[in-house]
XYZ file of C-alpha atoms in Angstrom:
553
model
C 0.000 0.000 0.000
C 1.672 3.308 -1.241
C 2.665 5.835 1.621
C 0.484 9.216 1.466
C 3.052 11.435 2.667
C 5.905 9.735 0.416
C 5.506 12.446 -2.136
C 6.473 14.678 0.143
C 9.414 13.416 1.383
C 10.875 13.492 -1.592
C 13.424 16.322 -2.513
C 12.697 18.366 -4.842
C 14.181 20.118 -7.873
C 16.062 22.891 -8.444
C 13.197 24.326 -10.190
C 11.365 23.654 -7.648
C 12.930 25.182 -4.677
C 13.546 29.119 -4.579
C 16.961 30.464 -3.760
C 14.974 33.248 -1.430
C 13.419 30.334 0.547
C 14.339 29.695 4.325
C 16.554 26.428 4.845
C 14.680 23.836 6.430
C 15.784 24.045 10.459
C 17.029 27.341 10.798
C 14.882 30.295 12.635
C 13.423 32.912 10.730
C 15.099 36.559 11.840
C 12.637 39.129 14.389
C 11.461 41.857 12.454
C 11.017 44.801 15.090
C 7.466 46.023 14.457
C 7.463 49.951 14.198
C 4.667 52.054 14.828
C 4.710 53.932 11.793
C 1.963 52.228 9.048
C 4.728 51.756 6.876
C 7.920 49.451 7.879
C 9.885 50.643 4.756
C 13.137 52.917 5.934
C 15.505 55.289 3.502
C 18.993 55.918 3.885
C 17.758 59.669 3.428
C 15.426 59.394 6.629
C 16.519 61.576 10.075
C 17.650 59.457 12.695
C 15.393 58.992 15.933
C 16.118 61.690 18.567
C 17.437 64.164 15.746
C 16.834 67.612 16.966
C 15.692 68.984 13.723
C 12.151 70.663 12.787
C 9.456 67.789 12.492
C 6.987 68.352 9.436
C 3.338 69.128 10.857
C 0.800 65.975 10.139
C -0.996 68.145 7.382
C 2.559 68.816 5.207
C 3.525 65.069 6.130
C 4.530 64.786 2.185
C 5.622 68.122 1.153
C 6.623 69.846 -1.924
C 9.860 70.292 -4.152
C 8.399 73.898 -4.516
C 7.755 74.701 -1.046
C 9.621 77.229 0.926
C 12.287 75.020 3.361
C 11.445 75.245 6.351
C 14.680 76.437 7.605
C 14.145 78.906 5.334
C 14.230 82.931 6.390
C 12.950 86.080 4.278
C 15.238 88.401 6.660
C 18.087 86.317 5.147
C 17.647 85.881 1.604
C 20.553 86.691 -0.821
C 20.758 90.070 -1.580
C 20.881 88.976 -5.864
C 17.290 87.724 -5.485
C 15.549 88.992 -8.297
C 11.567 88.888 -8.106
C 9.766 87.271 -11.015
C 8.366 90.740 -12.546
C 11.554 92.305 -12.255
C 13.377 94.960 -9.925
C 10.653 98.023 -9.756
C 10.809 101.396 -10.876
C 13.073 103.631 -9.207
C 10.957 107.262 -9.265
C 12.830 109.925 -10.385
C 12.187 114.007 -10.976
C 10.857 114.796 -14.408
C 14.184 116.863 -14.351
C 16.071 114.153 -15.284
C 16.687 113.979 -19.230
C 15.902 110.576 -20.886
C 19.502 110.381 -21.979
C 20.990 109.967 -18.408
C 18.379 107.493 -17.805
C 18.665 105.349 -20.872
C 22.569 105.378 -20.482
C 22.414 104.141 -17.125
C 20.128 101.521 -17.880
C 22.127 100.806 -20.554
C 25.175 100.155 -18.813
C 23.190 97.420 -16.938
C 22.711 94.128 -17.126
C 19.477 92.952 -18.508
C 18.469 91.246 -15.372
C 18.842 94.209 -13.413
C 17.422 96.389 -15.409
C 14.412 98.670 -13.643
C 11.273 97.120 -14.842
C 8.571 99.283 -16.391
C 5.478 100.090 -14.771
C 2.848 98.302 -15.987
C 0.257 100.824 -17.803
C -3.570 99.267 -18.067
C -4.142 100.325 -22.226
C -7.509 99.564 -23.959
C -5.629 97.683 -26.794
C -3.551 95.246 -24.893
C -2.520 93.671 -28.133
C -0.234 96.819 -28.523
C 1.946 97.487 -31.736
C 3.550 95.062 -33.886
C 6.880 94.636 -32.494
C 8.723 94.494 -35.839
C 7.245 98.237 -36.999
C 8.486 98.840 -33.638
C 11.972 98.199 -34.306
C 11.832 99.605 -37.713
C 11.320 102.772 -36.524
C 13.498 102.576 -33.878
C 16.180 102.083 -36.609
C 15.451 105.190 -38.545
C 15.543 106.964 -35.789
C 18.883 105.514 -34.846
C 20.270 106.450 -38.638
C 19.567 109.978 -38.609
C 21.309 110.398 -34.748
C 24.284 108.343 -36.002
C 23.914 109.868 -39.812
C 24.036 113.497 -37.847
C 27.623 112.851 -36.004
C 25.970 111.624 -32.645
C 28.122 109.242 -30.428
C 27.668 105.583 -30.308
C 26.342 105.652 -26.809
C 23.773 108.420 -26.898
C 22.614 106.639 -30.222
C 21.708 103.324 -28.679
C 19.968 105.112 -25.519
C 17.588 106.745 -28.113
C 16.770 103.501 -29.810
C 16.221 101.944 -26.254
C 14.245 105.090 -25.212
C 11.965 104.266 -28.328
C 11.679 100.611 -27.506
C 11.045 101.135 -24.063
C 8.295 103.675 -24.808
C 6.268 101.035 -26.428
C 6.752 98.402 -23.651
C 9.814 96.374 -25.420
C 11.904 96.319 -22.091
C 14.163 93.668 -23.367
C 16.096 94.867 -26.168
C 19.610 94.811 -26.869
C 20.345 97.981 -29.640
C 23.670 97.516 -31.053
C 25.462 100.796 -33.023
C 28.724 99.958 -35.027
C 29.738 103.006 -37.821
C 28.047 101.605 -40.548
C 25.916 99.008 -39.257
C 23.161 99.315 -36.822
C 20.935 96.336 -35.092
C 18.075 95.310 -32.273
C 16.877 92.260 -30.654
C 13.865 92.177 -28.594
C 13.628 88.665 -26.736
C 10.408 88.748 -24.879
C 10.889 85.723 -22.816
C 13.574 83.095 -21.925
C 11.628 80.600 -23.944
C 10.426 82.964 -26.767
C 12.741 83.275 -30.177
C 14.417 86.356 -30.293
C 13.235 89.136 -32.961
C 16.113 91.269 -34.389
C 15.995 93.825 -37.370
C 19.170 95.968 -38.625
C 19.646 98.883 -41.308
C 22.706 100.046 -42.908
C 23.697 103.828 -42.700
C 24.798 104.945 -46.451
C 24.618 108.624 -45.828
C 25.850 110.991 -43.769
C 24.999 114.654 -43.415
C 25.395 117.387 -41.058
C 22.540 119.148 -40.171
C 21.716 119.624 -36.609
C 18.255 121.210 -37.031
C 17.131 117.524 -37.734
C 19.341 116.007 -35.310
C 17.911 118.633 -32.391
C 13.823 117.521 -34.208
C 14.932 113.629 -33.982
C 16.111 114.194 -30.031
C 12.464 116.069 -29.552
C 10.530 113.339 -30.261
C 12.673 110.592 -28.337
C 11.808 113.100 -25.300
C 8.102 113.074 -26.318
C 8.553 109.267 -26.889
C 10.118 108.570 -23.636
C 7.865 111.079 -21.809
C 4.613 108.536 -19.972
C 2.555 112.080 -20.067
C 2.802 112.107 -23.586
C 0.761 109.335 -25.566
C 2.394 109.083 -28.999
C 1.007 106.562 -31.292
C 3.064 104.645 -33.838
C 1.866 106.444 -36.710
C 2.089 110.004 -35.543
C 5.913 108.555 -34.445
C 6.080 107.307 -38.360
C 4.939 111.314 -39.627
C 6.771 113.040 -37.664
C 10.037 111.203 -38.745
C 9.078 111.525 -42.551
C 8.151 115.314 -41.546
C 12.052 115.370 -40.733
C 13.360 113.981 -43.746
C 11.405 115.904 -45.925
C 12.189 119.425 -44.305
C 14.740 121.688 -45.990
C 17.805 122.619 -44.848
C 17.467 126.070 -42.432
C 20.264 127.624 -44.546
C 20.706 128.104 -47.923
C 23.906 127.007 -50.104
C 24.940 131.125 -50.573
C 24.454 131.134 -46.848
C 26.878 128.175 -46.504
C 29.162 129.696 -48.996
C 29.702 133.188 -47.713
C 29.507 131.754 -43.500
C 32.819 128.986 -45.064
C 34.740 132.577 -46.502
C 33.682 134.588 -42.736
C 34.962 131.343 -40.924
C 38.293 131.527 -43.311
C 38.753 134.813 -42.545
C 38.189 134.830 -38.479
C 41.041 132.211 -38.086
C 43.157 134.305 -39.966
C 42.845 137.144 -37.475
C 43.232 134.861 -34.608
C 46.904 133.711 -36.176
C 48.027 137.112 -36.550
C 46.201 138.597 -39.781
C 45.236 142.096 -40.722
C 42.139 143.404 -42.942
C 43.699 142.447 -46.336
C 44.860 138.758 -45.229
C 41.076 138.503 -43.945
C 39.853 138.973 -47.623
C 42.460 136.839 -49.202
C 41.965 134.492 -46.704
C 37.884 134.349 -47.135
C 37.864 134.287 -51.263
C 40.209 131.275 -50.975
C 37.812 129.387 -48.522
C 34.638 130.654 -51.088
C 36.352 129.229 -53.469
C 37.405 125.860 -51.956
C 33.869 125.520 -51.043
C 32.485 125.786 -54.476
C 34.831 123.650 -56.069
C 34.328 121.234 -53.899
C 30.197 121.226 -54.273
C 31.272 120.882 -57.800
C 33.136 117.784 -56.977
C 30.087 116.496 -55.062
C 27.621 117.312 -57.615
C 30.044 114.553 -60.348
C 29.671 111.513 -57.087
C 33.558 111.970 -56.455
C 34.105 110.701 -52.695
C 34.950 113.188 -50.267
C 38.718 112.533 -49.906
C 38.995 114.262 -53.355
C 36.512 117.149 -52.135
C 38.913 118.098 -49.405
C 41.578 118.006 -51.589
C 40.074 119.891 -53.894
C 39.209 122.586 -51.114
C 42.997 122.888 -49.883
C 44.129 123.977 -53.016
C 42.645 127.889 -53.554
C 43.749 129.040 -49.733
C 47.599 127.541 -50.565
C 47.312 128.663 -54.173
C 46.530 132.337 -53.057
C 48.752 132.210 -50.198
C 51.629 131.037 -52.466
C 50.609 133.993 -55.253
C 50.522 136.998 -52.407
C 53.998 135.502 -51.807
C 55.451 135.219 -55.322
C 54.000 139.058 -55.981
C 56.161 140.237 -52.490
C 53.063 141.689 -51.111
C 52.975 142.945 -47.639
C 50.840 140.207 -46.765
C 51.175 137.327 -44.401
C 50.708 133.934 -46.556
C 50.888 132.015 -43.933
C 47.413 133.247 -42.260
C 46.103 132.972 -45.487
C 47.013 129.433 -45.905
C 45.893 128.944 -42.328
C 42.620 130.610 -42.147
C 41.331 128.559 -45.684
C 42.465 125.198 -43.800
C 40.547 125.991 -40.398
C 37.477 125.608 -42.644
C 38.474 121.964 -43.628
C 39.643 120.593 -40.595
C 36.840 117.472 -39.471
C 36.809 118.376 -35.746
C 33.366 116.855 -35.278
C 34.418 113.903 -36.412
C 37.447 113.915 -34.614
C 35.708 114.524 -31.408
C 33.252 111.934 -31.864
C 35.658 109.330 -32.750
C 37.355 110.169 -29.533
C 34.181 110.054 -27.421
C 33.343 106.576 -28.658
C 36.439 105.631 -27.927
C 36.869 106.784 -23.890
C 32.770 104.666 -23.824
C 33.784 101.577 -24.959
C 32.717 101.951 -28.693
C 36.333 100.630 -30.001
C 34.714 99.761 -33.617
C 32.903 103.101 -33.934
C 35.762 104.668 -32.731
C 38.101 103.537 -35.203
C 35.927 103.933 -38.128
C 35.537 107.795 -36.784
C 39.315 108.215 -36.393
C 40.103 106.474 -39.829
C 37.921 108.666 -41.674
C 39.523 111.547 -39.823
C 42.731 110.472 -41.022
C 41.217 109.891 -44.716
C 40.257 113.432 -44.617
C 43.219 115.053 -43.450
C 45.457 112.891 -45.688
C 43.246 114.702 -48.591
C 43.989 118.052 -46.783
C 47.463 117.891 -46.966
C 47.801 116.299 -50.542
C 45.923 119.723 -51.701
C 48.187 121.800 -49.455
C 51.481 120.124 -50.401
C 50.762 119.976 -54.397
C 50.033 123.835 -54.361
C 53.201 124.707 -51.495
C 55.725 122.113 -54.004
C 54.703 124.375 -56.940
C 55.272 127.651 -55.225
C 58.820 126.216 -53.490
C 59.828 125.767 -56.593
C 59.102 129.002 -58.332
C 60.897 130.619 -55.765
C 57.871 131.425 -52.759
C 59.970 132.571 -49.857
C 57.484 131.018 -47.208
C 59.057 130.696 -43.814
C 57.874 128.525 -41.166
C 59.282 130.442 -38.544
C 56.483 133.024 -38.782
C 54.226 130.836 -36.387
C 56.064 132.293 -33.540
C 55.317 135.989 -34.489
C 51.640 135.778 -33.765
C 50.821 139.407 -32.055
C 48.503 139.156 -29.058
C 45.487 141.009 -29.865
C 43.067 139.749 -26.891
C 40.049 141.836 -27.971
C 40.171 141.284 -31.157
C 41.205 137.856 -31.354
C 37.954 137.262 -28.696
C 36.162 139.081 -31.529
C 37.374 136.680 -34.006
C 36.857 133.468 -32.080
C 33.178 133.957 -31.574
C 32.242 135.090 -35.056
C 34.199 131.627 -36.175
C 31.860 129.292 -33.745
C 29.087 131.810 -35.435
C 30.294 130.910 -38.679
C 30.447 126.943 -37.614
C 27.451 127.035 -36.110
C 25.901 127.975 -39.481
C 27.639 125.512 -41.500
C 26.586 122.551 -38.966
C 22.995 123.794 -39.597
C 21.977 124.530 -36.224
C 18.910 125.931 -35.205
C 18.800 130.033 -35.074
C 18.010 129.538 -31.247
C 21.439 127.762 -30.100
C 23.528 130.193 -32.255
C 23.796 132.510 -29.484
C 24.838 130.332 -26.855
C 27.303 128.436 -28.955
C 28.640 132.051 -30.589
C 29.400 132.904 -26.710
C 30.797 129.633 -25.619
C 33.365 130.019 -28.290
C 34.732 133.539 -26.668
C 35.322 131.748 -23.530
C 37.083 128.953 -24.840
C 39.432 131.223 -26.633
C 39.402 133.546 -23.638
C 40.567 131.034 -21.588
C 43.337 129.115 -23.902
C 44.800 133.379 -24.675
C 44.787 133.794 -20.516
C 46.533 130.211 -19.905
C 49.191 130.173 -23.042
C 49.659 133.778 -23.282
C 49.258 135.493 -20.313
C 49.927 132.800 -17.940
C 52.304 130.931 -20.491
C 51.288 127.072 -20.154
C 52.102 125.041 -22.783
C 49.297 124.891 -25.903
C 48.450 121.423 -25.204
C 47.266 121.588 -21.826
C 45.486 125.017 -22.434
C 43.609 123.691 -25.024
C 42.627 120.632 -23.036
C 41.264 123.374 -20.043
C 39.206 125.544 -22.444
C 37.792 122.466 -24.327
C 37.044 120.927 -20.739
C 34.876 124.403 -20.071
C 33.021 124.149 -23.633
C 31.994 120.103 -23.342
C 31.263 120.923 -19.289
C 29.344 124.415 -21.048
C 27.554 122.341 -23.371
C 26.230 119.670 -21.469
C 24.800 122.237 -19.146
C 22.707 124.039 -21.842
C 22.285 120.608 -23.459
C 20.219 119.042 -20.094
C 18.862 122.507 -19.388
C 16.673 122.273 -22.765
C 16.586 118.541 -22.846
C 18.914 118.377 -26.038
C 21.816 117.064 -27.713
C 25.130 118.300 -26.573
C 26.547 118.659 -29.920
C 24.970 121.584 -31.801
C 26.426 123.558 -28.178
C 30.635 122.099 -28.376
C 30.753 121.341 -31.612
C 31.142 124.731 -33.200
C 32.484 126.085 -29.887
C 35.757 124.298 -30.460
C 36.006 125.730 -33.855
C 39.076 128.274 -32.554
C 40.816 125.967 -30.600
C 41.623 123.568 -33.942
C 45.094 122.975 -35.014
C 45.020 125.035 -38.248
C 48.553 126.571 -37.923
C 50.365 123.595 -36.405
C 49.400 121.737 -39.522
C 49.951 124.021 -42.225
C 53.406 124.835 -40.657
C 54.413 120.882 -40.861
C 53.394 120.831 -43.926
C 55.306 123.976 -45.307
C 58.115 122.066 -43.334
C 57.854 118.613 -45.477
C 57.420 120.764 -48.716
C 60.758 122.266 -48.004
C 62.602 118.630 -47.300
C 62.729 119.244 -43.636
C 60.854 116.606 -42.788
C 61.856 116.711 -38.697
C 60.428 119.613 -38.235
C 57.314 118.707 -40.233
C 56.723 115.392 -38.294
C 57.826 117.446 -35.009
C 54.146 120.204 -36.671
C 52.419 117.696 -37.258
C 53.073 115.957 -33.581
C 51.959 118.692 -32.387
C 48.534 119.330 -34.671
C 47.402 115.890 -33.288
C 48.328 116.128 -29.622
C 46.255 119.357 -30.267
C 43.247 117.709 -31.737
C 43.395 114.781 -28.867
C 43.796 117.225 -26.456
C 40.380 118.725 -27.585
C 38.495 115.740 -28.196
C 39.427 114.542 -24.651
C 38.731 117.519 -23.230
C 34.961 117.772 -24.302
C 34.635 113.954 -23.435
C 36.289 115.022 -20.030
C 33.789 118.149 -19.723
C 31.068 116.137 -20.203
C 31.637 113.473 -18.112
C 32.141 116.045 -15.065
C 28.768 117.928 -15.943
C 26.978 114.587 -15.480
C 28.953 113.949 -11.749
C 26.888 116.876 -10.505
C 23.327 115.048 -12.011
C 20.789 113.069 -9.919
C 22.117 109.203 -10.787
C 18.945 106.919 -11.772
C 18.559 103.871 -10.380
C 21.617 104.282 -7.684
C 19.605 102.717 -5.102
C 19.123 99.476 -7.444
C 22.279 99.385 -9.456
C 25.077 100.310 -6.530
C 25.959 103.734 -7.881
C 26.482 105.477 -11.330
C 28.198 102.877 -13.469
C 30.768 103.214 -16.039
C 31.243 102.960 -19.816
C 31.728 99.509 -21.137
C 34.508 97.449 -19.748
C 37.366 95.419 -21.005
C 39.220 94.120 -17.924
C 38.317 92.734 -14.607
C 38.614 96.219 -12.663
């Protein structure tokens, strides 16, 4: 009879038995029984008798997103930046949009003050690309009219910010100029860019352009799109102020002013004027057949050194040098020079060396003209000494007389409006009052007076500039106009022409530590006029910042 429980003695197979299973005779181990409903432990779990803070029963899970509870508000880090961005630091309505848009400028985009949000019936606001676009033109005509780099790209962020396009990044090379608005981390980036093909100098447009950023940037002022769109074609289409006999007969005045300042009488005056006049025409001319403007200012050299050259060959009683001097005062690109320099000290290296380059370009035209017309009268027998720069008389009154009616003179030929003449006519005396008192009277080296009296016009200008919520150009500019290296450089190159070529390089040495002296002077000026200025955003930003860095200090 077959067992029952034989089956079961029998061993099994490895198929059968589990390699998890307890062994036959041996004890299974305690498990402690916790009072928690779940026996399951972490390596990530407090220890018992931890003094740390115990989550209440009702947060027993928690959240990745919840505040820690360790967690203080009175000792957060001082970057925290709050998800609808640092708020609006209030400022005076004295405050000129430029100052503001430069600072904010200077920071970075996360710290930027974020706009106050503005309830508007159309939420849907403008299209952000017509936006741009005419942010763009107005960025060509500021950078078209001589404006520097940095004031340029706080007018196109003025614009953008006036339509609620906080996050955009202008960009202003000499040629080139470009904007990106990103509106979110997660959003594609829009950016538009126009090319700058003309240039022209009229600063009756530049002063409209900088009136309607200020009505722009102004939140009393609601400008729509369109009316933005007119007013800029309004611009383009408006004459110049002056007309081209104007321009002609304030280039022969402006001629004949430096001549008196260098040491010229009545008669060089006239010679000095009709050579300008006719520089002037000839170059129009030259214009008028699409020849580039290095062969316009070479053109324009020629008649001043051609007459100078004949008074000498005829042994008039005439100085030829003042002639020669006064018709090149008229040429000399000291707005460009100055803004080259000023893009340079903010940051702006590109701009900067486009500026200078083209400075060079047009001096290097000067001097071809000047040297062609002094080689030809060398060597017909001119006597033309370059010793007669040290023979200038001092005439103070006079020469004060002279000064002002050349920034006049400039001021016409930059084609300001009627209304800054004045100031810019007197600003002029006091530069030249100032370099006569510190070379002549107190008799400091040229350099360093001219560095002084160009310091007063940029800190004059910037003054009159903020007081009537313009640009500071149309006020320095043409106030600089007597402080310009004429002499030095036609006296290097009367050197050169007459194979001394040391004392021509020493000239010329001296015409550009002249011209940098000037340019860094206004820069200088300017930057000290805007120490004494209320500082926006210096509670949010740590202070006034500086221009654009390069190094780590």
């Amino acid at each position: 009879m077959a067992d029952p429980d034989a089956e079961d003695r029998k061993p099994q197979s490895d198929e059968a038995r589990s390699a998890f299973a307890q062994p036959a005779g041996v004890a299974p181990p305690q498990i402690p029984v916790v009072d928690d409903e779940s026996s399951t432990t972490s390596e990530f779990a407090l220890p018992k008798g931890l003094g740390a803070p115990q989550p209440s029963a009702a947060d027993s899970e928690g959240s990745a997103f919840s505040t820690p509870a360790s967690y203080s508000a009175q000792h957060a880090h001082p970057a925290f930046t709050p998800p609808t961005g640092i708020p609006m630091v209030k400022l005076t309505k004295d405050v000129p949009w430029q100052d503001r848009m430069r600072e904010m400028l200077r920071m970075p985009v996360t710290e930027r003050p974020a706009p106050e949000l503005v309830r508007k019936e159309d939420e849907s606001g403008p299209a952000i690309p017509r936006v741009l676009d005419l942010t763009l033109r107005i960025g060509e005509l500021l950078l078209a009219g001589g404006e520097g780099a940095e004031d340029v790209e706080a007018a196109m962020f003025a614009v953008c910010r006036s339509y609620g396009l906080d996050r955009c990044e202008p960009n202003v090379t000499f040629t080139l100029l470009s904007i990106s608005h990103q509106p979110s981390l997660v959003e594609d980036p829009v950016t538009a860019s126009r090319t700058v093909r003309r240039r022209g100098t009229d600063y009756t447009r530049l002063a409209a352009v900088f009136r309607l950023v200020d009505d722009l940037s102004d939140p009393e002022t609601a400008i729509s799109l369109e009316e933005a769109y007119g007013r800029l074609a309004e611009m383009r289409r408006n004459r110049h102020p002056y007309p081209g006999w104007v321009l002609t007969s304030a280039t022969g005045l402006l001629a004949g002013a430096a001549s008196v300042l260098v040491g010229g009488d009545a008669l060089v005056f006239v010679a000095a004027a009709l050579g300008a006049m006719l520089g002037d025409r000839l170059a129009w001319l030259c214009a008028g057949r699409g020849l580039p403007e290095f062969y316009q200012f070479t053109v324009a050299a020629t008649p001043p050194a051609a007459i100078g050259v004949a008074i000498q060959l005829a042994h008039m009683d005439v100085k030829a040098s003042a002639v020669i001097t006064g018709g090149l005062f008229a040429l000399l690109p000291g707005r460009a020079l100055v803004a080259g320099v000023q893009d340079g000290l903010t940051g702006f290296y590109i701009t900067a060396s486009a500026r200078l380059l083209e400075v060079m370009y047009f001096f290097v035209g000067i001097v071809v003209g000047v040297l062609l017309v002094l080689y030809f009268g060398v060597k017909l027998g001119a006597e033309l000494n370059p010793d007669q720069a040290l023979s200038i008389s001092e005439r103070p009154l006079l020469q004060i007389a002279a000064s002002m009616l050349l920034s006049l003179t400039f001021a016409v030929l930059l084609q300001q409006e009627r209304s800054t003449v004045l100031a810019v006519t007197l600003n002029g005396g006091v530069a030249w009052s100032v370099y006569g008192a510190m070379h002549y009277a107190g008799d400091i080296s040229p350099v360093a007076s001219t560095a002084v009296a160009a310091g007063l016009v940029g800190l004059f200008g910037q003054l009159l500039s903020r007081y009537r919520f313009a640009s500071a150009l149309p006020y320095t500019t043409a106030a600089i106009g007597p402080l310009l290296p004429g002499s030095a450089t036609y006296f290097g190159l009367l050197s050169i022409a007459q194979n001394e070529l040391d004392k021509g390089l020493v000239s010329l040495t001296k015409a550009a530590a002249l011209a940098m002296a000037i340019a860094i002077g206004v820069n200088l000026g300017s930057e000290i006029s805007r120490l004494f200025l209320r500082i926006p955003g210096a509670s949010t930003a740590g202070g006034r910042r500086a221009a654009k860095r390069t190094r780590g200090f």
